[in-house]
Each structure stands twice: as C-alpha cells, then as structure tokens.
Amino acid sequence: STVILAIKDETEVIGIIGFHFSEFDTDVFQKRMAFLQYFMVEENDITFERKLAKSLLDQFHDWVKDNAIQVVATKLASQYFSPIYVLQEHGYILYENLYFETLDISKGVTNKDYKDIEYRYAQDTDKDTLKEIALNNTFSKSHFYLDTKFSVDRVDFMYARWIENALKSDQKIVIIEDDKKIAGVFIYDIVDYTAIMNKKFAVWKSAFVDSSSRGKGIGLKLFRATLQSCIDDGADVIDSSLVEKNSISKSFHDKLGFRMTNTVYTLHKWFD
C-alpha cells in the first residue's frame, strides 16, 4: 500500500491517503485497477479541508497516471465529508451505500432459534455447484453490476473466482440443504485478535440462496446456521456488511440482533 502524508509544522499529520494496485481485480476484469483504501483530512475550516483533500487526491492521481491505472474503486466511511465531496467533484461516481453491522455473542445469544439447524461445511466436490449458485444468485444491484462499464460476464467470473479462492483458503463455507440439494451458502472468515483485544471476530463475507429454494424460509435459516457455526468457532463478535438496497439481508440482520455501526460509500472512477 502506498501512503502519502500531509504534514503540518513537520510534526502533525493533517491528512492521509492510502491506496494499492489490485492484482485480483486487474486479473478478473482485465483492466488495471487500484483501490483507494483510505482518505482522511483533519476537521477544520471546510475550505481548508477541501483544499487539502484536493492536494492529496492530485498526488494520488499522479500515481494513477504513472502506473497506467484504468479504474479506481473506493469504499469510504460516510463521515469523511470533504474527501467524498472532492472525489465526486473529480468524477468519482457513487454506486452503493453499505451498512456495517456488528453482533456481540461473547455473552450468549438470547434468541435460541438458531439451535438445532442442520448445516455442513463445503467440500471440494461442491465446487461446481457452489459456483453455479453464486453466479445465478448474486445481488443484482451490487456496485459492480450497477457500473455498466464493467462487463457482466467478468462480474460473474469474479463471483466464481471468489468461490474458488474461498475453497482454497481457511474461510468457512456454511451449507444448508433442502431436499438433499444445496440451498444456501454462507462464507465467513475468523480473525483472531485475542492477543490484541482478547476477542475473536467472525467476519461475514457473502451469502447466496438458490432461487429454486426461495420462499421456504431458507435465507433466515442460513443466517441462523451461520450464527451457530460462529458460536461453535468460539467467536466473540460478528462483523458484517450489507448493501443498503438489500432489504432482505437487512431484515435477517435485524432479526438476529445486529446493530449498525457505520455506513460506507462505494465510488468508482474510470480513467480510460
């Protein structure tokens, strides 16, 4: 990750921008892509904030030009008003609003409806079925689909690649079945911060419900099964993110007792 700092009086950091070249996205979309990881300025006079944000963005755009970047994507917390304002002023388009939600399970869960749900973990032999479910049941209003400059075929390929990478990694892939067929898939990761925070986090990544199994309560059952899996893994806290437009997922999070902690804007800019 490349970081540019703005320094005041040679001691105080008043602005920071961080970014990196994204090998995964470049490989998937066949476009040289970068991810703007963070972009913050010290809260001050609004005119000063925007001037500082523009200066940092100009330096980033110099790096973009030098590295022949074609697309930049970013996800920034909504409270960073001046950086987001300056990004939009310079051609970044807002495609998505994300909710970041959390659930503390360290002291137990009062809703016991997650109990006794049968689930299993994915195996290599499930790969083709999982890829098919992911391709056919992704959220159609995610930012990659909404940005029509991305080929739909390449976005579909990205979700298939996610499944392949998840199977190769230590991520957990929870599966529930309906009539002996895979009906729901949930991917999450365990991050152990015990040494730092004395807590173990489960990070929910993505969930898919096969269209042929919808209307049977499979979605909520999948969420509850994944909650049980996180408890079995010894997680203390579950962190999740979801697209604001995905009202069904929001409803499931609410029913499990999640609370919203932050909102994040997703923006893209094309340079070719």
PDB file of N, CA and C in Angstrom, residues 47-144:
ATOM      1  N   THR A  47     -13.289  25.037   3.803  1.00  0.00           N
ATOM      2  CA  THR A  47     -12.499  25.423   2.630  1.00  0.00           C
ATOM      3  C   THR A  47     -11.109  24.823   2.703  1.00  0.00           C
ATOM      4  N   PHE A  48     -10.507  24.840   3.895  1.00  0.00           N
ATOM      5  CA  PHE A  48      -9.184  24.255   4.087  1.00  0.00           C
ATOM      6  C   PHE A  48      -9.226  22.744   3.888  1.00  0.00           C
ATOM      7  N   GLU A  49     -10.284  22.100   4.436  1.00  0.00           N
ATOM      8  CA  GLU A  49     -10.412  20.650   4.296  1.00  0.00           C
ATOM      9  C   GLU A  49     -10.451  20.248   2.826  1.00  0.00           C
ATOM     10  N   ARG A  50     -11.231  20.949   2.041  1.00  0.00           N
ATOM     11  CA  ARG A  50     -11.367  20.596   0.624  1.00  0.00           C
ATOM     12  C   ARG A  50     -10.077  20.865  -0.146  1.00  0.00           C
ATOM     13  N   LYS A  51      -9.400  21.934   0.212  1.00  0.00           N
ATOM     14  CA  LYS A  51      -8.128  22.255  -0.433  1.00  0.00           C
ATOM     15  C   LYS A  51      -7.104  21.166  -0.144  1.00  0.00           C
ATOM     16  N   LEU A  52      -7.048  20.728   1.114  1.00  0.00           N
ATOM     17  CA  LEU A  52      -6.113  19.675   1.499  1.00  0.00           C
ATOM     18  C   LEU A  52      -6.485  18.359   0.820  1.00  0.00           C
ATOM     19  N   ALA A  53      -7.778  18.035   0.798  1.00  0.00           N
ATOM     20  CA  ALA A  53      -8.228  16.799   0.154  1.00  0.00           C
ATOM     21  C   ALA A  53      -7.884  16.811  -1.329  1.00  0.00           C
ATOM     22  N   LYS A  54      -8.064  17.949  -1.982  1.00  0.00           N
ATOM     23  CA  LYS A  54      -7.729  18.041  -3.405  1.00  0.00           C
ATOM     24  C   LYS A  54      -6.237  17.848  -3.631  1.00  0.00           C
ATOM     25  N   SER A  55      -5.412  18.414  -2.743  1.00  0.00           N
ATOM     26  CA  SER A  55      -3.965  18.255  -2.873  1.00  0.00           C
ATOM     27  C   SER A  55      -3.569  16.780  -2.772  1.00  0.00           C
ATOM     28  N   LEU A  56      -4.141  16.074  -1.813  1.00  0.00           N
ATOM     29  CA  LEU A  56      -3.851  14.656  -1.659  1.00  0.00           C
ATOM     30  C   LEU A  56      -4.343  13.865  -2.870  1.00  0.00           C
ATOM     31  N   LEU A  57      -5.539  14.196  -3.346  1.00  0.00           N
ATOM     32  CA  LEU A  57      -6.091  13.484  -4.499  1.00  0.00           C
ATOM     33  C   LEU A  57      -5.250  13.726  -5.748  1.00  0.00           C
ATOM     34  N   ASP A  58      -4.756  14.947  -5.918  1.00  0.00           N
ATOM     35  CA  ASP A  58      -3.892  15.245  -7.066  1.00  0.00           C
ATOM     36  C   ASP A  58      -2.643  14.374  -7.039  1.00  0.00           C
ATOM     37  N   GLN A  59      -2.054  14.197  -5.859  1.00  0.00           N
ATOM     38  CA  GLN A  59      -0.862  13.346  -5.746  1.00  0.00           C
ATOM     39  C   GLN A  59      -1.200  11.889  -6.057  1.00  0.00           C
ATOM     40  N   PHE A  60      -2.373  11.452  -5.595  1.00  0.00           N
ATOM     41  CA  PHE A  60      -2.812  10.094  -5.917  1.00  0.00           C
ATOM     42  C   PHE A  60      -3.010   9.932  -7.417  1.00  0.00           C
ATOM     43  N   HIS A  61      -3.628  10.918  -8.053  1.00  0.00           N
ATOM     44  CA  HIS A  61      -3.866  10.838  -9.492  1.00  0.00           C
ATOM     45  C   HIS A  61      -2.562  10.850 -10.283  1.00  0.00           C
ATOM     46  N   ASP A  62      -1.531  11.486  -9.750  1.00  0.00           N
ATOM     47  CA  ASP A  62      -0.205  11.398 -10.390  1.00  0.00           C
ATOM     48  C   ASP A  62       0.281   9.952 -10.386  1.00  0.00           C
ATOM     49  N   TRP A  63       0.079   9.268  -9.263  1.00  0.00           N
ATOM     50  CA  TRP A  63       0.453   7.851  -9.156  1.00  0.00           C
ATOM     51  C   TRP A  63      -0.389   7.022 -10.117  1.00  0.00           C
ATOM     52  N   VAL A  64      -1.685   7.327 -10.215  1.00  0.00           N
ATOM     53  CA  VAL A  64      -2.579   6.626 -11.137  1.00  0.00           C
ATOM     54  C   VAL A  64      -2.062   6.741 -12.569  1.00  0.00           C
ATOM     55  N   LYS A  65      -1.692   7.942 -12.963  1.00  0.00           N
ATOM     56  CA  LYS A  65      -1.182   8.168 -14.317  1.00  0.00           C
ATOM     57  C   LYS A  65       0.136   7.442 -14.541  1.00  0.00           C
ATOM     58  N   ASP A  66       1.049   7.535 -13.573  1.00  0.00           N
ATOM     59  CA  ASP A  66       2.361   6.892 -13.708  1.00  0.00           C
ATOM     60  C   ASP A  66       2.247   5.377 -13.814  1.00  0.00           C
ATOM     61  N   ASN A  67       1.196   4.803 -13.211  1.00  0.00           N
ATOM     62  CA  ASN A  67       1.028   3.351 -13.197  1.00  0.00           C
ATOM     63  C   ASN A  67      -0.044   2.854 -14.170  1.00  0.00           C
ATOM     64  N   ALA A  68      -0.473   3.750 -15.061  1.00  0.00           N
ATOM     65  CA  ALA A  68      -1.427   3.406 -16.122  1.00  0.00           C
ATOM     66  C   ALA A  68      -2.694   2.736 -15.569  1.00  0.00           C
ATOM     67  N   ILE A  69      -3.173   3.242 -14.420  1.00  0.00           N
ATOM     68  CA  ILE A  69      -4.389   2.698 -13.820  1.00  0.00           C
ATOM     69  C   ILE A  69      -5.599   3.119 -14.656  1.00  0.00           C
ATOM     70  N   GLN A  70      -6.492   2.166 -14.912  1.00  0.00           N
ATOM     71  CA  GLN A  70      -7.679   2.438 -15.717  1.00  0.00           C
ATOM     72  C   GLN A  70      -8.938   2.652 -14.878  1.00  0.00           C
ATOM     73  N   VAL A  71      -8.994   2.008 -13.712  1.00  0.00           N
ATOM     74  CA  VAL A  71     -10.173   2.116 -12.850  1.00  0.00           C
ATOM     75  C   VAL A  71      -9.725   2.215 -11.391  1.00  0.00           C
ATOM     76  N   VAL A  72     -10.363   3.117 -10.654  1.00  0.00           N
ATOM     77  CA  VAL A  72     -10.149   3.207  -9.210  1.00  0.00           C
ATOM     78  C   VAL A  72     -11.479   2.967  -8.512  1.00  0.00           C
ATOM     79  N   ALA A  73     -11.466   2.106  -7.522  1.00  0.00           N
ATOM     80  CA  ALA A  73     -12.645   1.879  -6.680  1.00  0.00           C
ATOM     81  C   ALA A  73     -12.280   2.248  -5.251  1.00  0.00           C
ATOM     82  N   THR A  74     -13.258   2.698  -4.502  1.00  0.00           N
ATOM     83  CA  THR A  74     -13.010   3.043  -3.107  1.00  0.00           C
ATOM     84  C   THR A  74     -14.257   2.823  -2.275  1.00  0.00           C
ATOM     85  N   LYS A  75     -14.052   2.546  -0.989  1.00  0.00           N
ATOM     86  CA  LYS A  75     -15.132   2.453  -0.010  1.00  0.00           C
ATOM     87  C   LYS A  75     -14.729   3.313   1.172  1.00  0.00           C
ATOM     88  N   LEU A  76     -15.436   4.424   1.361  1.00  0.00           N
ATOM     89  CA  LEU A  76     -15.071   5.378   2.402  1.00  0.00           C
ATOM     90  C   LEU A  76     -16.234   5.607   3.360  1.00  0.00           C
ATOM     91  N   ALA A  77     -15.912   5.682   4.649  1.00  0.00           N
ATOM     92  CA  ALA A  77     -16.921   5.950   5.660  1.00  0.00           C
ATOM     93  C   ALA A  77     -17.598   7.287   5.371  1.00  0.00           C
ATOM     94  N   SER A  78     -18.906   7.323   5.541  1.00  0.00           N
ATOM     95  CA  SER A  78     -19.693   8.487   5.142  1.00  0.00           C
ATOM     96  C   SER A  78     -19.360   9.746   5.935  1.00  0.00           C
ATOM     97  N   GLN A  79     -18.716   9.604   7.095  1.00  0.00           N
ATOM     98  CA  GLN A  79     -18.409  10.798   7.882  1.00  0.00           C
ATOM     99  C   GLN A  79     -17.266  11.618   7.294  1.00  0.00           C
ATOM    100  N   TYR A  80     -16.523  11.042   6.331  1.00  0.00           N
ATOM    101  CA  TYR A  80     -15.428  11.786   5.709  1.00  0.00           C
ATOM    102  C   TYR A  80     -15.984  12.668   4.596  1.00  0.00           C
ATOM    103  N   PHE A  81     -16.679  13.723   5.010  1.00  0.00           N
ATOM    104  CA  PHE A  81     -17.456  14.511   4.061  1.00  0.00           C
ATOM    105  C   PHE A  81     -16.581  15.189   3.006  1.00  0.00           C
ATOM    106  N   SER A  82     -15.526  15.877   3.427  1.00  0.00           N
ATOM    107  CA  SER A  82     -14.729  16.635   2.466  1.00  0.00           C
ATOM    108  C   SER A  82     -14.026  15.736   1.440  1.00  0.00           C
ATOM    109  N   PRO A  83     -13.374  14.634   1.846  1.00  0.00           N
ATOM    110  CA  PRO A  83     -12.803  13.741   0.834  1.00  0.00           C
ATOM    111  C   PRO A  83     -13.844  13.202  -0.139  1.00  0.00           C
ATOM    112  N   ILE A  84     -15.027  12.811   0.356  1.00  0.00           N
ATOM    113  CA  ILE A  84     -16.069  12.282  -0.534  1.00  0.00           C
ATOM    114  C   ILE A  84     -16.572  13.374  -1.475  1.00  0.00           C
ATOM    115  N   TYR A  85     -16.713  14.589  -0.953  1.00  0.00           N
ATOM    116  CA  TYR A  85     -17.132  15.719  -1.783  1.00  0.00           C
ATOM    117  C   TYR A  85     -16.127  15.948  -2.909  1.00  0.00           C
ATOM    118  N   VAL A  86     -14.840  15.943  -2.568  1.00  0.00           N
ATOM    119  CA  VAL A  86     -13.797  16.202  -3.560  1.00  0.00           C
ATOM    120  C   VAL A  86     -13.731  15.066  -4.584  1.00  0.00           C
ATOM    121  N   LEU A  87     -13.906  13.837  -4.136  1.00  0.00           N
ATOM    122  CA  LEU A  87     -13.929  12.709  -5.076  1.00  0.00           C
ATOM    123  C   LEU A  87     -15.045  12.889  -6.102  1.00  0.00           C
ATOM    124  N   GLN A  88     -16.240  13.214  -5.643  1.00  0.00           N
ATOM    125  CA  GLN A  88     -17.362  13.381  -6.565  1.00  0.00           C
ATOM    126  C   GLN A  88     -17.141  14.580  -7.482  1.00  0.00           C
ATOM    127  N   GLU A  89     -16.512  15.601  -6.938  1.00  0.00           N
ATOM    128  CA  GLU A  89     -16.202  16.787  -7.737  1.00  0.00           C
ATOM    129  C   GLU A  89     -15.244  16.449  -8.877  1.00  0.00           C
ATOM    130  N   HIS A  90     -14.453  15.390  -8.688  1.00  0.00           N
ATOM    131  CA  HIS A  90     -13.463  14.998  -9.690  1.00  0.00           C
ATOM    132  C   HIS A  90     -13.839  13.704 -10.421  1.00  0.00           C
ATOM    133  N   GLY A  91     -15.128  13.478 -10.522  1.00  0.00           N
ATOM    134  CA  GLY A  91     -15.596  12.439 -11.427  1.00  0.00           C
ATOM    135  C   GLY A  91     -15.810  11.060 -10.843  1.00  0.00           C
ATOM    136  N   TYR A  92     -15.678  10.906  -9.527  1.00  0.00           N
ATOM    137  CA  TYR A  92     -15.977   9.616  -8.899  1.00  0.00           C
ATOM    138  C   TYR A  92     -17.487   9.491  -8.737  1.00  0.00           C
ATOM    139  N   ILE A  93     -18.027   8.348  -9.123  1.00  0.00           N
ATOM    140  CA  ILE A  93     -19.470   8.142  -9.111  1.00  0.00           C
ATOM    141  C   ILE A  93     -19.858   7.220  -7.957  1.00  0.00           C
ATOM    142  N   LEU A  94     -20.862   7.646  -7.203  1.00  0.00           N
ATOM    143  CA  LEU A  94     -21.367   6.855  -6.076  1.00  0.00           C
ATOM    144  C   LEU A  94     -22.306   5.774  -6.591  1.00  0.00           C
ATOM    145  N   TYR A  95     -21.988   4.505  -6.265  1.00  0.00           N
ATOM    146  CA  TYR A  95     -22.797   3.390  -6.743  1.00  0.00           C
ATOM    147  C   TYR A  95     -23.500   2.631  -5.616  1.00  0.00           C
ATOM    148  N   GLU A  96     -23.030   2.795  -4.387  1.00  0.00           N
ATOM    149  CA  GLU A  96     -23.532   1.889  -3.364  1.00  0.00           C
ATOM    150  C   GLU A  96     -23.328   2.486  -1.982  1.00  0.00           C
ATOM    151  N   ASN A  97     -24.294   2.206  -1.127  1.00  0.00           N
ATOM    152  CA  ASN A  97     -24.169   2.559   0.280  1.00  0.00           C
ATOM    153  C   ASN A  97     -24.182   1.261   1.084  1.00  0.00           C
ATOM    154  N   LEU A  98     -23.152   1.055   1.900  1.00  0.00           N
ATOM    155  CA  LEU A  98     -23.036  -0.161   2.698  1.00  0.00           C
ATOM    156  C   LEU A  98     -23.328   0.129   4.165  1.00  0.00           C
ATOM    157  N   TYR A  99     -23.995  -0.820   4.812  1.00  0.00           N
ATOM    158  CA  TYR A  99     -24.136  -0.788   6.260  1.00  0.00           C
ATOM    159  C   TYR A  99     -23.111  -1.735   6.863  1.00  0.00           C
ATOM    160  N   PHE A 100     -22.388  -1.275   7.867  1.00  0.00           N
ATOM    161  CA  PHE A 100     -21.521  -2.160   8.641  1.00  0.00           C
ATOM    162  C   PHE A 100     -22.228  -2.425   9.967  1.00  0.00           C
ATOM    163  N   GLU A 101     -22.436  -3.703  10.264  1.00  0.00           N
ATOM    164  CA  GLU A 101     -23.202  -4.081  11.448  1.00  0.00           C
ATOM    165  C   GLU A 101     -22.416  -5.085  12.284  1.00  0.00           C
ATOM    166  N   THR A 102     -22.727  -5.101  13.570  1.00  0.00           N
ATOM    167  CA  THR A 102     -21.982  -5.979  14.479  1.00  0.00           C
ATOM    168  C   THR A 102     -22.937  -6.658  15.451  1.00  0.00           C
ATOM    169  N   LEU A 103     -22.521  -7.836  15.919  1.00  0.00           N
ATOM    170  CA  LEU A 103     -23.290  -8.590  16.897  1.00  0.00           C
ATOM    171  C   LEU A 103     -22.323  -9.171  17.922  1.00  0.00           C
ATOM    172  N   ASP A 104     -22.503  -8.793  19.185  1.00  0.00           N
ATOM    173  CA  ASP A 104     -21.662  -9.302  20.269  1.00  0.00           C
ATOM    174  C   ASP A 104     -22.275 -10.606  20.776  1.00  0.00           C
ATOM    175  N   ILE A 105     -21.572 -11.715  20.562  1.00  0.00           N
ATOM    176  CA  ILE A 105     -22.091 -13.013  21.007  1.00  0.00           C
ATOM    177  C   ILE A 105     -21.259 -13.577  22.162  1.00  0.00           C
ATOM    178  N   SER A 106     -20.387 -12.735  22.725  1.00  0.00           N
ATOM    179  CA  SER A 106     -19.482 -13.211  23.771  1.00  0.00           C
ATOM    180  C   SER A 106     -20.220 -13.598  25.048  1.00  0.00           C
ATOM    181  N   LYS A 107     -21.388 -13.013  25.273  1.00  0.00           N
ATOM    182  CA  LYS A 107     -22.153 -13.317  26.486  1.00  0.00           C
ATOM    183  C   LYS A 107     -23.392 -14.155  26.190  1.00  0.00           C
ATOM    184  N   GLY A 108     -23.381 -14.777  25.009  1.00  0.00           N
ATOM    185  CA  GLY A 108     -24.509 -15.617  24.641  1.00  0.00           C
ATOM    186  C   GLY A 108     -25.497 -14.881  23.764  1.00  0.00           C
ATOM    187  N   VAL A 109     -26.420 -15.635  23.189  1.00  0.00           N
ATOM    188  CA  VAL A 109     -27.441 -15.085  22.298  1.00  0.00           C
ATOM    189  C   VAL A 109     -28.803 -15.408  22.887  1.00  0.00           C
ATOM    190  N   THR A 110     -29.631 -14.396  23.037  1.00  0.00           N
ATOM    191  CA  THR A 110     -30.930 -14.604  23.683  1.00  0.00           C
ATOM    192  C   THR A 110     -31.909 -15.346  22.784  1.00  0.00           C
ATOM    193  N   ASN A 111     -31.823 -15.108  21.469  1.00  0.00           N
ATOM    194  CA  ASN A 111     -32.718 -15.783  20.535  1.00  0.00           C
ATOM    195  C   ASN A 111     -32.173 -17.168  20.226  1.00  0.00           C
ATOM    196  N   LYS A 112     -32.848 -18.195  20.661  1.00  0.00           N
ATOM    197  CA  LYS A 112     -32.350 -19.571  20.514  1.00  0.00           C
ATOM    198  C   LYS A 112     -32.838 -20.251  19.231  1.00  0.00           C
ATOM    199  N   ASP A 113     -33.428 -19.476  18.312  1.00  0.00           N
ATOM    200  CA  ASP A 113     -33.965 -20.077  17.093  1.00  0.00           C
ATOM    201  C   ASP A 113     -32.880 -20.652  16.190  1.00  0.00           C
ATOM    202  N   TYR A 114     -31.618 -20.287  16.464  1.00  0.00           N
ATOM    203  CA  TYR A 114     -30.528 -20.814  15.637  1.00  0.00           C
ATOM    204  C   TYR A 114     -30.198 -22.254  16.026  1.00  0.00           C
ATOM    205  N   LYS A 115     -30.710 -22.712  17.132  1.00  0.00           N
ATOM    206  CA  LYS A 115     -30.393 -24.047  17.629  1.00  0.00           C
ATOM    207  C   LYS A 115     -30.967 -25.131  16.711  1.00  0.00           C
ATOM    208  N   ASP A 116     -30.242 -26.254  16.655  1.00  0.00           N
ATOM    209  CA  ASP A 116     -30.720 -27.470  16.001  1.00  0.00           C
ATOM    210  C   ASP A 116     -30.939 -27.327  14.494  1.00  0.00           C
ATOM    211  N   ILE A 117     -30.305 -26.355  13.858  1.00  0.00           N
ATOM    212  CA  ILE A 117     -30.372 -26.251  12.402  1.00  0.00           C
ATOM    213  C   ILE A 117     -29.238 -27.089  11.815  1.00  0.00           C
ATOM    214  N   GLU A 118     -29.590 -27.976  10.924  1.00  0.00           N
ATOM    215  CA  GLU A 118     -28.579 -28.837  10.319  1.00  0.00           C
ATOM    216  C   GLU A 118     -27.805 -28.067   9.246  1.00  0.00           C
ATOM    217  N   TYR A 119     -26.502 -28.120   9.348  1.00  0.00           N
ATOM    218  CA  TYR A 119     -25.651 -27.497   8.336  1.00  0.00           C
ATOM    219  C   TYR A 119     -24.359 -28.295   8.244  1.00  0.00           C
ATOM    220  N   ARG A 120     -23.634 -28.038   7.188  1.00  0.00           N
ATOM    221  CA  ARG A 120     -22.331 -28.675   7.000  1.00  0.00           C
ATOM    222  C   ARG A 120     -21.398 -27.667   6.357  1.00  0.00           C
ATOM    223  N   TYR A 121     -20.125 -28.046   6.220  1.00  0.00           N
ATOM    224  CA  TYR A 121     -19.155 -27.178   5.570  1.00  0.00           C
ATOM    225  C   TYR A 121     -18.851 -27.686   4.162  1.00  0.00           C
ATOM    226  N   ALA A 122     -18.497 -26.759   3.291  1.00  0.00           N
ATOM    227  CA  ALA A 122     -18.255 -27.099   1.890  1.00  0.00           C
ATOM    228  C   ALA A 122     -17.049 -28.017   1.741  1.00  0.00           C
ATOM    229  N   GLN A 123     -17.111 -28.838   0.712  1.00  0.00           N
ATOM    230  CA  GLN A 123     -16.018 -29.729   0.340  1.00  0.00           C
ATOM    231  C   GLN A 123     -15.620 -29.426  -1.104  1.00  0.00           C
ATOM    232  N   ASP A 124     -14.468 -29.915  -1.512  1.00  0.00           N
ATOM    233  CA  ASP A 124     -14.002 -29.671  -2.879  1.00  0.00           C
ATOM    234  C   ASP A 124     -15.000 -30.176  -3.916  1.00  0.00           C
ATOM    235  N   THR A 125     -15.696 -31.249  -3.595  1.00  0.00           N
ATOM    236  CA  THR A 125     -16.656 -31.817  -4.540  1.00  0.00           C
ATOM    237  C   THR A 125     -17.877 -30.911  -4.745  1.00  0.00           C
ATOM    238  N   ASP A 126     -18.040 -29.915  -3.893  1.00  0.00           N
ATOM    239  CA  ASP A 126     -19.162 -28.976  -4.025  1.00  0.00           C
ATOM    240  C   ASP A 126     -18.841 -27.812  -4.965  1.00  0.00           C
ATOM    241  N   LYS A 127     -17.619 -27.711  -5.426  1.00  0.00           N
ATOM    242  CA  LYS A 127     -17.147 -26.506  -6.111  1.00  0.00           C
ATOM    243  C   LYS A 127     -18.046 -26.094  -7.269  1.00  0.00           C
ATOM    244  N   ASP A 128     -18.355 -26.996  -8.171  1.00  0.00           N
ATOM    245  CA  ASP A 128     -19.150 -26.627  -9.351  1.00  0.00           C
ATOM    246  C   ASP A 128     -20.544 -26.149  -8.967  1.00  0.00           C
ATOM    247  N   THR A 129     -21.155 -26.830  -8.008  1.00  0.00           N
ATOM    248  CA  THR A 129     -22.492 -26.426  -7.564  1.00  0.00           C
ATOM    249  C   THR A 129     -22.450 -25.066  -6.887  1.00  0.00           C
ATOM    250  N   LEU A 130     -21.428 -24.840  -6.059  1.00  0.00           N
ATOM    251  CA  LEU A 130     -21.306 -23.553  -5.365  1.00  0.00           C
ATOM    252  C   LEU A 130     -21.096 -22.419  -6.357  1.00  0.00           C
ATOM    253  N   LYS A 131     -20.269 -22.646  -7.375  1.00  0.00           N
ATOM    254  CA  LYS A 131     -20.033 -21.619  -8.387  1.00  0.00           C
ATOM    255  C   LYS A 131     -21.316 -21.294  -9.141  1.00  0.00           C
ATOM    256  N   GLU A 132     -22.096 -22.323  -9.453  1.00  0.00           N
ATOM    257  CA  GLU A 132     -23.357 -22.113 -10.162  1.00  0.00           C
ATOM    258  C   GLU A 132     -24.334 -21.310  -9.314  1.00  0.00           C
ATOM    259  N   ILE A 133     -24.420 -21.647  -8.031  1.00  0.00           N
ATOM    260  CA  ILE A 133     -25.319 -20.909  -7.138  1.00  0.00           C
ATOM    261  C   ILE A 133     -24.869 -19.458  -7.003  1.00  0.00           C
ATOM    262  N   ALA A 134     -23.566 -19.244  -6.859  1.00  0.00           N
ATOM    263  CA  ALA A 134     -23.047 -17.882  -6.726  1.00  0.00           C
ATOM    264  C   ALA A 134     -23.321 -17.062  -7.985  1.00  0.00           C
ATOM    265  N   LEU A 135     -23.124 -17.675  -9.156  1.00  0.00           N
ATOM    266  CA  LEU A 135     -23.326 -16.953 -10.405  1.00  0.00           C
ATOM    267  C   LEU A 135     -24.794 -16.593 -10.631  1.00  0.00           C
ATOM    268  N   ASN A 136     -25.682 -17.463 -10.216  1.00  0.00           N
ATOM    269  CA  ASN A 136     -27.106 -17.274 -10.508  1.00  0.00           C
ATOM    270  C   ASN A 136     -27.869 -16.541  -9.419  1.00  0.00           C
ATOM    271  N   ASN A 137     -27.212 -16.290  -8.290  1.00  0.00           N
ATOM    272  CA  ASN A 137     -27.953 -15.737  -7.154  1.00  0.00           C
ATOM    273  C   ASN A 137     -27.230 -14.588  -6.461  1.00  0.00           C
ATOM    274  N   THR A 138     -26.371 -13.901  -7.185  1.00  0.00           N
ATOM    275  CA  THR A 138     -25.716 -12.727  -6.622  1.00  0.00           C
ATOM    276  C   THR A 138     -26.707 -11.565  -6.552  1.00  0.00           C
ATOM    277  N   PHE A 139     -26.391 -10.592  -5.707  1.00  0.00           N
ATOM    278  CA  PHE A 139     -27.273  -9.428  -5.578  1.00  0.00           C
ATOM    279  C   PHE A 139     -27.080  -8.551  -6.816  1.00  0.00           C
ATOM    280  N   SER A 140     -28.119  -8.433  -7.633  1.00  0.00           N
ATOM    281  CA  SER A 140     -28.000  -7.796  -8.960  1.00  0.00           C
ATOM    282  C   SER A 140     -27.747  -6.298  -8.901  1.00  0.00           C
ATOM    283  N   LYS A 141     -27.903  -5.700  -7.717  1.00  0.00           N
ATOM    284  CA  LYS A 141     -27.692  -4.260  -7.612  1.00  0.00           C
ATOM    285  C   LYS A 141     -26.417  -3.922  -6.850  1.00  0.00           C
ATOM    286  N   SER A 142     -25.457  -4.849  -6.842  1.00  0.00           N
ATOM    287  CA  SER A 142     -24.158  -4.532  -6.255  1.00  0.00           C
ATOM    288  C   SER A 142     -23.440  -3.530  -7.150  1.00  0.00           C
ATOM    289  N   HIS A 143     -22.423  -2.867  -6.620  1.00  0.00           N
ATOM    290  CA  HIS A 143     -21.791  -1.774  -7.356  1.00  0.00           C
ATOM    291  C   HIS A 143     -21.138  -2.226  -8.656  1.00  0.00           C
ATOM    292  N   PHE A 144     -20.634  -3.457  -8.740  1.00  0.00           N
ATOM    293  CA  PHE A 144     -20.019  -3.924  -9.976  1.00  0.00           C
ATOM    294  C   PHE A 144     -21.059  -4.101 -11.079  1.00  0.00           C
TER     295      PHE A 144
END
